[in-house]
């Protein structure tokens, strides 16, 4: 559990350091986990989602974990009533 918190804190620090929160439109960056607690040899899915297009995403090292799959990427973009919505997610299985 401490390692998961360390990964999350590291990602939040990286986002803050690059100034992603200060622009004209609000930029959102979220990290979500598939589980709050892990048993021995259970898998964990980690999703990094942002609402802006960008191609300079660098994943953390996931120290203490073995990356079984990833990064896989999904993108969603739509225009509804002249309003654009966008989402890009990078997923890892640990």
PDB file of C-alpha atoms in Angstrom:
ATOM      1  CA  UNK A   1       0.000   0.000   0.000  1.00  0.00           C
ATOM      2  CA  UNK A   2       2.880   2.359   0.783  1.00  0.00           C
ATOM      3  CA  UNK A   3       4.398   1.708  -2.637  1.00  0.00           C
ATOM      4  CA  UNK A   4       1.110   2.589  -4.334  1.00  0.00           C
ATOM      5  CA  UNK A   5       0.946   5.852  -2.400  1.00  0.00           C
ATOM      6  CA  UNK A   6       4.548   6.581  -3.376  1.00  0.00           C
ATOM      7  CA  UNK A   7       3.733   6.087  -7.061  1.00  0.00           C
ATOM      8  CA  UNK A   8       0.687   8.353  -6.787  1.00  0.00           C
ATOM      9  CA  UNK A   9       2.581  11.074  -4.925  1.00  0.00           C
ATOM     10  CA  UNK A  10       5.373  10.910  -7.479  1.00  0.00           C
ATOM     11  CA  UNK A  11       2.911  11.339 -10.343  1.00  0.00           C
ATOM     12  CA  UNK A  12       1.174  14.254  -8.641  1.00  0.00           C
ATOM     13  CA  UNK A  13       4.527  15.941  -8.031  1.00  0.00           C
ATOM     14  CA  UNK A  14       5.445  15.476 -11.688  1.00  0.00           C
ATOM     15  CA  UNK A  15       2.161  17.019 -12.819  1.00  0.00           C
ATOM     16  CA  UNK A  16       2.570  19.952 -10.465  1.00  0.00           C
ATOM     17  CA  UNK A  17       6.199  20.521 -11.459  1.00  0.00           C
ATOM     18  CA  UNK A  18       5.373  20.736 -15.155  1.00  0.00           C
ATOM     19  CA  UNK A  19       2.690  23.343 -14.525  1.00  0.00           C
ATOM     20  CA  UNK A  20      -0.133  21.391 -16.098  1.00  0.00           C
ATOM     21  CA  UNK A  21      -2.767  23.008 -13.874  1.00  0.00           C
ATOM     22  CA  UNK A  22      -2.209  26.616 -14.938  1.00  0.00           C
ATOM     23  CA  UNK A  23      -3.618  27.401 -18.389  1.00  0.00           C
ATOM     24  CA  UNK A  24      -6.627  29.075 -20.007  1.00  0.00           C
ATOM     25  CA  UNK A  25      -8.800  26.001 -19.827  1.00  0.00           C
ATOM     26  CA  UNK A  26      -8.622  23.688 -16.880  1.00  0.00           C
ATOM     27  CA  UNK A  27      -6.392  20.709 -17.548  1.00  0.00           C
ATOM     28  CA  UNK A  28      -7.276  17.585 -15.639  1.00  0.00           C
ATOM     29  CA  UNK A  29      -4.896  14.741 -14.932  1.00  0.00           C
ATOM     30  CA  UNK A  30      -6.175  11.773 -12.956  1.00  0.00           C
ATOM     31  CA  UNK A  31      -4.608   8.593 -11.675  1.00  0.00           C
ATOM     32  CA  UNK A  32      -6.972   5.762 -10.846  1.00  0.00           C
ATOM     33  CA  UNK A  33      -6.375   2.304  -9.418  1.00  0.00           C
ATOM     34  CA  UNK A  34      -8.462  -0.812  -9.918  1.00  0.00           C
ATOM     35  CA  UNK A  35      -8.160  -1.788  -6.235  1.00  0.00           C
ATOM     36  CA  UNK A  36      -7.402  -0.113  -2.934  1.00  0.00           C
ATOM     37  CA  UNK A  37      -5.869  -3.230  -1.381  1.00  0.00           C
ATOM     38  CA  UNK A  38      -3.877  -6.009  -2.995  1.00  0.00           C
ATOM     39  CA  UNK A  39      -3.383  -9.580  -1.962  1.00  0.00           C
ATOM     40  CA  UNK A  40      -0.284 -11.579  -2.757  1.00  0.00           C
ATOM     41  CA  UNK A  41       0.132 -12.132  -6.538  1.00  0.00           C
ATOM     42  CA  UNK A  42      -2.943 -10.037  -7.412  1.00  0.00           C
ATOM     43  CA  UNK A  43      -2.852  -7.698 -10.375  1.00  0.00           C
ATOM     44  CA  UNK A  44      -3.369  -3.951 -10.243  1.00  0.00           C
ATOM     45  CA  UNK A  45      -4.532  -1.739 -13.095  1.00  0.00           C
ATOM     46  CA  UNK A  46      -3.233   1.842 -13.069  1.00  0.00           C
ATOM     47  CA  UNK A  47      -4.881   4.379 -15.406  1.00  0.00           C
ATOM     48  CA  UNK A  48      -3.479   7.838 -16.151  1.00  0.00           C
ATOM     49  CA  UNK A  49      -6.160  10.015 -17.789  1.00  0.00           C
ATOM     50  CA  UNK A  50      -5.892  13.564 -19.127  1.00  0.00           C
ATOM     51  CA  UNK A  51      -8.397  15.836 -20.830  1.00  0.00           C
ATOM     52  CA  UNK A  52      -5.906  17.433 -23.242  1.00  0.00           C
ATOM     53  CA  UNK A  53      -4.034  15.982 -26.168  1.00  0.00           C
ATOM     54  CA  UNK A  54      -0.363  15.490 -25.469  1.00  0.00           C
ATOM     55  CA  UNK A  55       2.309  13.101 -26.576  1.00  0.00           C
ATOM     56  CA  UNK A  56       4.985  13.585 -23.935  1.00  0.00           C
ATOM     57  CA  UNK A  57       3.622  11.289 -21.242  1.00  0.00           C
ATOM     58  CA  UNK A  58       6.347   9.508 -19.294  1.00  0.00           C
ATOM     59  CA  UNK A  59       5.203   6.689 -17.073  1.00  0.00           C
ATOM     60  CA  UNK A  60       6.684   6.215 -13.614  1.00  0.00           C
ATOM     61  CA  UNK A  61       9.095   3.355 -13.010  1.00  0.00           C
ATOM     62  CA  UNK A  62       6.663   1.491 -10.729  1.00  0.00           C
ATOM     63  CA  UNK A  63       9.542   0.577  -8.431  1.00  0.00           C
ATOM     64  CA  UNK A  64       8.822  -2.646  -6.575  1.00  0.00           C
ATOM     65  CA  UNK A  65       6.261  -3.783  -9.160  1.00  0.00           C
ATOM     66  CA  UNK A  66       6.547  -5.826 -12.344  1.00  0.00           C
ATOM     67  CA  UNK A  67       4.782  -4.301 -15.356  1.00  0.00           C
ATOM     68  CA  UNK A  68       2.791  -7.157 -16.910  1.00  0.00           C
ATOM     69  CA  UNK A  69       1.163  -5.060 -19.622  1.00  0.00           C
ATOM     70  CA  UNK A  70       1.365  -1.527 -20.851  1.00  0.00           C
ATOM     71  CA  UNK A  71       1.247   1.103 -21.689  1.00  0.00           C
ATOM     72  CA  UNK A  72      -1.961   0.634 -23.610  1.00  0.00           C
ATOM     73  CA  UNK A  73      -3.624   3.787 -24.818  1.00  0.00           C
ATOM     74  CA  UNK A  74      -7.211   4.787 -25.486  1.00  0.00           C
ATOM     75  CA  UNK A  75      -8.451   8.090 -26.876  1.00  0.00           C
ATOM     76  CA  UNK A  76     -11.931   9.588 -26.986  1.00  0.00           C
ATOM     77  CA  UNK A  77     -12.854  12.798 -28.787  1.00  0.00           C
ATOM     78  CA  UNK A  78     -16.298  14.252 -29.523  1.00  0.00           C
ATOM     79  CA  UNK A  79     -18.055  17.464 -30.507  1.00  0.00           C
ATOM     80  CA  UNK A  80     -21.496  18.056 -29.005  1.00  0.00           C
ATOM     81  CA  UNK A  81     -23.286  21.375 -29.592  1.00  0.00           C
ATOM     82  CA  UNK A  82     -19.989  23.008 -30.544  1.00  0.00           C
ATOM     83  CA  UNK A  83     -18.212  21.856 -27.385  1.00  0.00           C
ATOM     84  CA  UNK A  84     -15.252  19.553 -27.759  1.00  0.00           C
ATOM     85  CA  UNK A  85     -14.494  16.888 -25.193  1.00  0.00           C
ATOM     86  CA  UNK A  86     -11.303  14.889 -25.204  1.00  0.00           C
ATOM     87  CA  UNK A  87      -9.838  12.143 -23.065  1.00  0.00           C
ATOM     88  CA  UNK A  88      -6.639  10.119 -23.376  1.00  0.00           C
ATOM     89  CA  UNK A  89      -5.873   7.229 -21.018  1.00  0.00           C
ATOM     90  CA  UNK A  90      -2.654   5.285 -20.564  1.00  0.00           C
ATOM     91  CA  UNK A  91      -3.156   1.979 -18.737  1.00  0.00           C
ATOM     92  CA  UNK A  92      -0.744  -0.407 -17.062  1.00  0.00           C
ATOM     93  CA  UNK A  93      -1.260  -3.804 -15.437  1.00  0.00           C
ATOM     94  CA  UNK A  94       1.134  -4.458 -12.562  1.00  0.00           C
TER      95      UNK A  94
END
